[in-house]
mmCIF file of C-alpha atoms and ligand atoms in Angstrom:
data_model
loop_
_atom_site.group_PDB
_atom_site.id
_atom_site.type_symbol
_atom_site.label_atom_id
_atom_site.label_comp_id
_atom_site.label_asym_id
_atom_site.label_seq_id
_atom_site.Cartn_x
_atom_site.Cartn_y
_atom_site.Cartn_z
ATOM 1 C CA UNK A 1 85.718 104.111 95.619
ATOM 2 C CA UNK A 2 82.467 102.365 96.353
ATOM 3 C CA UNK A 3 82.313 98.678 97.489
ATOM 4 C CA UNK A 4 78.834 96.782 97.379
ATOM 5 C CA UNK A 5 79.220 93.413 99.070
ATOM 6 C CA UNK A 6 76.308 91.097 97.905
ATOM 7 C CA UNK A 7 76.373 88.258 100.833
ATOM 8 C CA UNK A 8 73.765 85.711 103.242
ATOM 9 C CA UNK A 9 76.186 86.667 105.889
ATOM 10 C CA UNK A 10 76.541 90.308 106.480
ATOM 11 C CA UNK A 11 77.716 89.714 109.899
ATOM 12 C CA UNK A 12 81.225 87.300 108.925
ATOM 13 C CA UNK A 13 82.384 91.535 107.872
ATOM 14 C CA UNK A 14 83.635 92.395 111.182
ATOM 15 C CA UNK A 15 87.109 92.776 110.213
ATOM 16 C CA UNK A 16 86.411 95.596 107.721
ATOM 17 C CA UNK A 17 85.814 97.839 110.525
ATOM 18 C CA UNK A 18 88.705 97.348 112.041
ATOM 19 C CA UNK A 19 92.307 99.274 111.912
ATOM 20 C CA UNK A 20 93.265 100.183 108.657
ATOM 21 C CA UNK A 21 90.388 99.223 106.056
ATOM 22 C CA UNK A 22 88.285 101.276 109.315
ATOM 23 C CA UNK A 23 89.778 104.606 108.754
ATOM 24 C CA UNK A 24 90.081 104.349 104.718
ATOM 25 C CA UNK A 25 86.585 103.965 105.821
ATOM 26 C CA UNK A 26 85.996 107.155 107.875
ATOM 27 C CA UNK A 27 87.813 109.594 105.997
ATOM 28 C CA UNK A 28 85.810 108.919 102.577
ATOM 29 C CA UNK A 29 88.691 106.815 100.735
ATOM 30 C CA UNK A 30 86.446 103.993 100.453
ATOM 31 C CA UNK A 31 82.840 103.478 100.721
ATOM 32 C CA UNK A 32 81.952 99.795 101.436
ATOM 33 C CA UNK A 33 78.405 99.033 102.084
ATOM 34 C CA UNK A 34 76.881 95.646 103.200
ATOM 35 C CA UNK A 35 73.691 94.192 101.108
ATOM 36 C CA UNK A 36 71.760 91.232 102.343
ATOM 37 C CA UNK A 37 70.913 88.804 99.088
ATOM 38 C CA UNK A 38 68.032 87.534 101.570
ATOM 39 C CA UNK A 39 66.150 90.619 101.721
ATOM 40 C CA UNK A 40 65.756 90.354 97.667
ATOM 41 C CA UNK A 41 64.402 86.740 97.847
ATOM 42 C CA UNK A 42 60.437 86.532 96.449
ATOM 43 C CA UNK A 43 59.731 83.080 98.457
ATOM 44 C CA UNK A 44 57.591 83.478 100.755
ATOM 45 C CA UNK A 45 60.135 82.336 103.767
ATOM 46 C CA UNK A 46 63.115 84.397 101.890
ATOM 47 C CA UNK A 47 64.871 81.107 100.966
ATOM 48 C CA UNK A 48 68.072 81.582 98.850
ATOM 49 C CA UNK A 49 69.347 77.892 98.383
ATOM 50 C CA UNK A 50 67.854 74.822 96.887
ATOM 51 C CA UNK A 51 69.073 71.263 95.556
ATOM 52 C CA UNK A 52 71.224 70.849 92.692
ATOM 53 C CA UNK A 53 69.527 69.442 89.672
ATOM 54 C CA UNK A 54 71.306 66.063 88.855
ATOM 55 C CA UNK A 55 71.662 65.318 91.806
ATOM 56 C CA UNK A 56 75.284 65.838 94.200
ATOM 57 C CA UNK A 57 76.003 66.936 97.032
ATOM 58 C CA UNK A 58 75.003 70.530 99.309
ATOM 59 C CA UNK A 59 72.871 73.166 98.277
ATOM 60 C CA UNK A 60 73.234 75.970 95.576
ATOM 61 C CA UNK A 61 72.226 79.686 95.629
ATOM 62 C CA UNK A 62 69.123 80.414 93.961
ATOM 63 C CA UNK A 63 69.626 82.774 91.151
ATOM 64 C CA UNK A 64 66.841 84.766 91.750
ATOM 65 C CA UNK A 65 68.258 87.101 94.716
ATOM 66 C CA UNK A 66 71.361 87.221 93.403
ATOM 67 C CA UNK A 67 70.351 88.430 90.194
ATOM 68 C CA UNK A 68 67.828 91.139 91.630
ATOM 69 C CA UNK A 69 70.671 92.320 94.256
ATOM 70 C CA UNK A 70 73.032 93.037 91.479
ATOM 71 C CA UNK A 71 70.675 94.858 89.721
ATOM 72 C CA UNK A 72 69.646 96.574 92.421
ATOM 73 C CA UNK A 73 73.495 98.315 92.781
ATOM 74 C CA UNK A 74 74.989 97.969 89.423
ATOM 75 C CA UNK A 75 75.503 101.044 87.175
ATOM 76 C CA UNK A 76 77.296 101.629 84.125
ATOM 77 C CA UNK A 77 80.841 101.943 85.648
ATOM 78 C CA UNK A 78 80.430 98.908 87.798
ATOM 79 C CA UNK A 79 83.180 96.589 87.548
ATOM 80 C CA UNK A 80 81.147 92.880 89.059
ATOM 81 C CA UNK A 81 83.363 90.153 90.741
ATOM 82 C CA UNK A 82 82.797 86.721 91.846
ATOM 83 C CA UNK A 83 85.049 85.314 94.522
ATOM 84 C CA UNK A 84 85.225 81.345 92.769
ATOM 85 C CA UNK A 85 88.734 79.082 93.107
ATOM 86 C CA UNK A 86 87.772 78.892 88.715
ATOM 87 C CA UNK A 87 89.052 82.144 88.545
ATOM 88 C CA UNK A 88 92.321 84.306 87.555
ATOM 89 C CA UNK A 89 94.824 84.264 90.988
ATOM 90 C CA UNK A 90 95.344 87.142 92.874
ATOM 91 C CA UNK A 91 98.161 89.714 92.274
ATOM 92 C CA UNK A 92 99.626 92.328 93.261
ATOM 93 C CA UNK A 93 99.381 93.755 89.996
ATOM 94 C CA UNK A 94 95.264 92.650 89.470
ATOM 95 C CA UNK A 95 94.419 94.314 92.904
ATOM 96 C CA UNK A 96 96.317 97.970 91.694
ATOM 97 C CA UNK A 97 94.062 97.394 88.660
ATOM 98 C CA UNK A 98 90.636 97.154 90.841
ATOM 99 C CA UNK A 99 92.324 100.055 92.876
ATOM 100 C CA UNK A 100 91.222 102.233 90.106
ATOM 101 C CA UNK A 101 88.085 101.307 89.734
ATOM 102 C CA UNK A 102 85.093 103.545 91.022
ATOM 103 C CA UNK A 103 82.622 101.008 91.982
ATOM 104 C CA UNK A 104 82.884 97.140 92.615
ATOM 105 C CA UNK A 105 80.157 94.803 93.462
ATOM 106 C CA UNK A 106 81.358 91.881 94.659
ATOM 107 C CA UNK A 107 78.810 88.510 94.659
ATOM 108 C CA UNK A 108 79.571 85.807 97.452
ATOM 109 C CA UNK A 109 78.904 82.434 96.505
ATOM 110 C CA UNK A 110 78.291 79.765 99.847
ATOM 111 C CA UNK A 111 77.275 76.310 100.028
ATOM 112 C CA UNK A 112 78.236 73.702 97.215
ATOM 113 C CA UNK A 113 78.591 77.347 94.596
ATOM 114 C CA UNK A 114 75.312 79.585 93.123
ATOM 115 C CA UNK A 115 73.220 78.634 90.023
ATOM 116 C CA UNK A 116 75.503 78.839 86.739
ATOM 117 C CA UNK A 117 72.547 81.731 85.212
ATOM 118 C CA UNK A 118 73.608 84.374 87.289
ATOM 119 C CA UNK A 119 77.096 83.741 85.526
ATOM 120 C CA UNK A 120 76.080 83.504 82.483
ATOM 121 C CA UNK A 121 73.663 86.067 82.461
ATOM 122 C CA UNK A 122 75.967 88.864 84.653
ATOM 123 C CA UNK A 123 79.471 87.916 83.692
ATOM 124 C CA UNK A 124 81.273 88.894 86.617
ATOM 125 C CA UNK A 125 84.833 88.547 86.993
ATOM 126 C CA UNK A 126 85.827 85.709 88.465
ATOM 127 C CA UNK A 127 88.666 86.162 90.911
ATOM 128 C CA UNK A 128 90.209 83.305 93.007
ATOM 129 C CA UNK A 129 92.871 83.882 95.891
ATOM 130 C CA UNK A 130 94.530 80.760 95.679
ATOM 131 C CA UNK A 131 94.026 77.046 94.894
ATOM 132 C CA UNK A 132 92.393 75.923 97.448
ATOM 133 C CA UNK A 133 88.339 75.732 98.328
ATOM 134 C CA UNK A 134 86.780 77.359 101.073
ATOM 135 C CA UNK A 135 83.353 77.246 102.034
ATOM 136 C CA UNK A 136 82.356 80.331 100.246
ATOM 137 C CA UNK A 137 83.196 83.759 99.099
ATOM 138 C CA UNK A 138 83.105 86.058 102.314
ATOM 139 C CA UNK A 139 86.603 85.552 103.117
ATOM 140 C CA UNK A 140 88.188 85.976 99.512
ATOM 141 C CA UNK A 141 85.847 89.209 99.208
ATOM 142 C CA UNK A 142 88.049 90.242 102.114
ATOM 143 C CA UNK A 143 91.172 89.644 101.093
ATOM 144 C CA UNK A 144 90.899 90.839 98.019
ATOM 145 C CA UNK A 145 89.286 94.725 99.617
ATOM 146 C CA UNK A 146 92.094 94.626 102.213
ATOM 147 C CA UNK A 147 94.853 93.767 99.037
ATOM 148 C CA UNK A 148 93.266 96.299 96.608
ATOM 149 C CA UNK A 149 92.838 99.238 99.421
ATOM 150 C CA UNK A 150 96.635 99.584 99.914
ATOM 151 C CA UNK A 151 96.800 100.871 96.522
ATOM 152 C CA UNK A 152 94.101 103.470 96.969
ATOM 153 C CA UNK A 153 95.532 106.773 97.593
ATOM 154 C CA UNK A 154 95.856 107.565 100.557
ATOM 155 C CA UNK A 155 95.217 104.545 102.585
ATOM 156 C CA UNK A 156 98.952 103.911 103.611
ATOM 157 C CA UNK A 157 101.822 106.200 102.742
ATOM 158 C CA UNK A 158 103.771 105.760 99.342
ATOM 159 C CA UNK A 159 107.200 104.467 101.888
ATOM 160 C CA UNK A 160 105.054 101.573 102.712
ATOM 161 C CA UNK A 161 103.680 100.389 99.595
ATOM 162 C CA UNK A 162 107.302 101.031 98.046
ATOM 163 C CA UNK A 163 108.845 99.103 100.569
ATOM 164 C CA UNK A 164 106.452 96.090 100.852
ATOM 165 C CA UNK A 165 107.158 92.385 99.794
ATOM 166 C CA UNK A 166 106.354 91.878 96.067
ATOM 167 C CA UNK A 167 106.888 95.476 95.405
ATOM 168 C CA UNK A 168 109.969 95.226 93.649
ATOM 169 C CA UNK A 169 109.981 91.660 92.930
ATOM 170 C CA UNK A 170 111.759 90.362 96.237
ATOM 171 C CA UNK A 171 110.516 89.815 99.572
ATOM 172 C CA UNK A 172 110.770 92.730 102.284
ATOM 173 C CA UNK A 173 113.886 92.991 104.506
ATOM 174 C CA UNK A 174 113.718 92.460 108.985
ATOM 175 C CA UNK A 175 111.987 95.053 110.910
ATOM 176 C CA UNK A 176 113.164 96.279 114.000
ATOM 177 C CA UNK A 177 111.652 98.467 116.963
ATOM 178 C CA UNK A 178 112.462 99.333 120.726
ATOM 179 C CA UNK A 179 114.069 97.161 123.127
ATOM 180 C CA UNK A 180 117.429 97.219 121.483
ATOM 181 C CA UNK A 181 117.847 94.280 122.508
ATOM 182 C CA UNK A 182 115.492 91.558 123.715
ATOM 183 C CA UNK A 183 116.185 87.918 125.026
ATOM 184 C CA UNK A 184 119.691 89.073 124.418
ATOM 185 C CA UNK A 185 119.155 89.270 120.672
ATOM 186 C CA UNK A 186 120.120 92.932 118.912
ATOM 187 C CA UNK A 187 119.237 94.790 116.902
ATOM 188 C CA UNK A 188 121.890 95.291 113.960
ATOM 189 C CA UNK A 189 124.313 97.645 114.432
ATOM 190 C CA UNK A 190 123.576 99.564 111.003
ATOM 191 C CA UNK A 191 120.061 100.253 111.619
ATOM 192 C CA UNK A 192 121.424 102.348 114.590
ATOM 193 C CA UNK A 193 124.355 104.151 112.445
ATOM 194 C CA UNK A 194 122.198 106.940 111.264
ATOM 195 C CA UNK A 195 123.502 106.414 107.825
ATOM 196 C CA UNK A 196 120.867 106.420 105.730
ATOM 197 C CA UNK A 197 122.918 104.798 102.651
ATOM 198 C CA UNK A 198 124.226 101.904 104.550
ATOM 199 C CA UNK A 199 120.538 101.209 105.808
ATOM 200 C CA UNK A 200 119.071 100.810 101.759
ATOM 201 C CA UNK A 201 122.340 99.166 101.240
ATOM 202 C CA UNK A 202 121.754 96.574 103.677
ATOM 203 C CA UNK A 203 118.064 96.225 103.655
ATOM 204 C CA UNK A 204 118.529 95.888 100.043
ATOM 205 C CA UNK A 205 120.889 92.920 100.728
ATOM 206 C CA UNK A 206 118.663 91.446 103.264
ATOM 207 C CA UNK A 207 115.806 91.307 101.044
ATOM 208 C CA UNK A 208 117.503 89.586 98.431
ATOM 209 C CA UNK A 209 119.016 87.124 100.348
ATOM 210 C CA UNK A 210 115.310 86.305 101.967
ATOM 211 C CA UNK A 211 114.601 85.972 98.996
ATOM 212 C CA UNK A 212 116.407 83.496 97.567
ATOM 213 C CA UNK A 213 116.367 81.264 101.027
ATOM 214 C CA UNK A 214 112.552 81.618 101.154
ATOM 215 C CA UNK A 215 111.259 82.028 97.300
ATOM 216 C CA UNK A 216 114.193 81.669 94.642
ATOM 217 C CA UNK A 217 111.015 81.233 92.444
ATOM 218 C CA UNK A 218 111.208 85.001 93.012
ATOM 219 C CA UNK A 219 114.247 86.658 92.836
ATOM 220 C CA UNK A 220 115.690 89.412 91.332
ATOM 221 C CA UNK A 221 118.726 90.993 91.181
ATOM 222 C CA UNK A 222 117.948 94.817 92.702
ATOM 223 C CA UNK A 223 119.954 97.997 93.264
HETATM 224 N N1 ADE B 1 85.589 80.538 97.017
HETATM 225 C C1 ADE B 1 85.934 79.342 97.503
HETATM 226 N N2 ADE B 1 87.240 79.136 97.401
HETATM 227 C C2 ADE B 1 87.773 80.257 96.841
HETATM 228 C C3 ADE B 1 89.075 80.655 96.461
HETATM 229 N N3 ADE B 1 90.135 79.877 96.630
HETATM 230 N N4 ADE B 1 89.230 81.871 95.907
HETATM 231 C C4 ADE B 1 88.174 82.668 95.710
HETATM 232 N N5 ADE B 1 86.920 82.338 96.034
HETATM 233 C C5 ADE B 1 86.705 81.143 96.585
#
């Protein structure tokens, strides 16, 4: 898969090159390459924001680098999405779906949003992580790679996308590792039994009763 990010702020992409995103990364999974909408700007000082008409408050992107960035990247197979809070939420369901995809371009908005032409004229899907505003699309653009890349193959084993919250409807069980036991707190005796059908029984229990504690908006009854 190949990920163009269009952004003014290349540098706020520091934490794709880190752990796992870095490796899907270095062995060829995923492709993700950084493009500068300022370097497409045909002012003469490479401005990219300007005052709203009407009046209000901030700055808007110009259309005019964003519109000649896209084009610049876009092929027939690209799938285009804008990070905006107008969009559809988040799932875990929507970011298998981009999983599949061979090429994304993603647009960041900043500032007080980008000219409405780009939209109309581009149609990019618009894709919001929750509702809530933040000060522009960088950090959804991340969230949304780092969601979507688990569910490339390859990028972490089939166990752990199985056995992830959300993956069955409930949340995930505890999580143990080494000391045994720390500030005097153990670990639970059946993680340490060796059998393996006690363990699924009671992780299965544990994640349903997290469940309903945490998000009965949730829960489902699983075997
Ligand atoms: N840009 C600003 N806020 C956002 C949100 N909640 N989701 C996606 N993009 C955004």
């Amino acid at each position: 898969m190949i990920i163009d990010i269009l952004t003014l702020f290349p540098e706020s992409f520091g934490y794709l090159n880190s752990s796992i995103l870095k490796r899907a990364q270095e062995s060829g999974k995923i492709q993700i390459n950084l493009i500068d909408i300022r370097n497409f700007s045909t002012d003469k000082h490479k401005k990219c924001d300007d005052y709203p008409f009407g009046g209000g408050a901030g700055m808007l992107m110009t259309a005019q680098p964003i519109f000649d960035a896209v084009k610049s990247v876009q092929k027939e197979n690209s799938k285009i999405l804008f990070p905006s809070p107008v969009g559809k939420v988040l799932s875990p369901e929507y970011a298998k779906n981009l999983s599949k995809q061979e090429h994304i371009i993603f647009i960041c908005g900043h500032y007080e949003g980008i000219d409405q032409r780009v939209i109309d004229l581009i149609k990019p899907e618009e894709i919001s992580i929750g509702d809530y505003v933040l000060t522009g699309g960088e950090l959804p653009t991340m969230v949304i790679i780092d969601c979507l890349a688990r569910f490339v193959d390859g990028v972490i084993t089939e166990e752990s996308l199985n056995e992830e919250s959300f993956s069955c409807g409930n949340l995930e069980y505890p999580q143990y590792t080494r000391p045994q036991v720390f500030e005097g707190l153990a670990v639970p005796d059946v993680l340490l039994s060796g059998n393996h059908q006690e363990i699924a029984k009671w992780r299965n229990e544990q994640s349903q009763k997290r469940t309903k504690e945490k998000r009965p908006d949730l829960f489902k009854i699983s075997k």
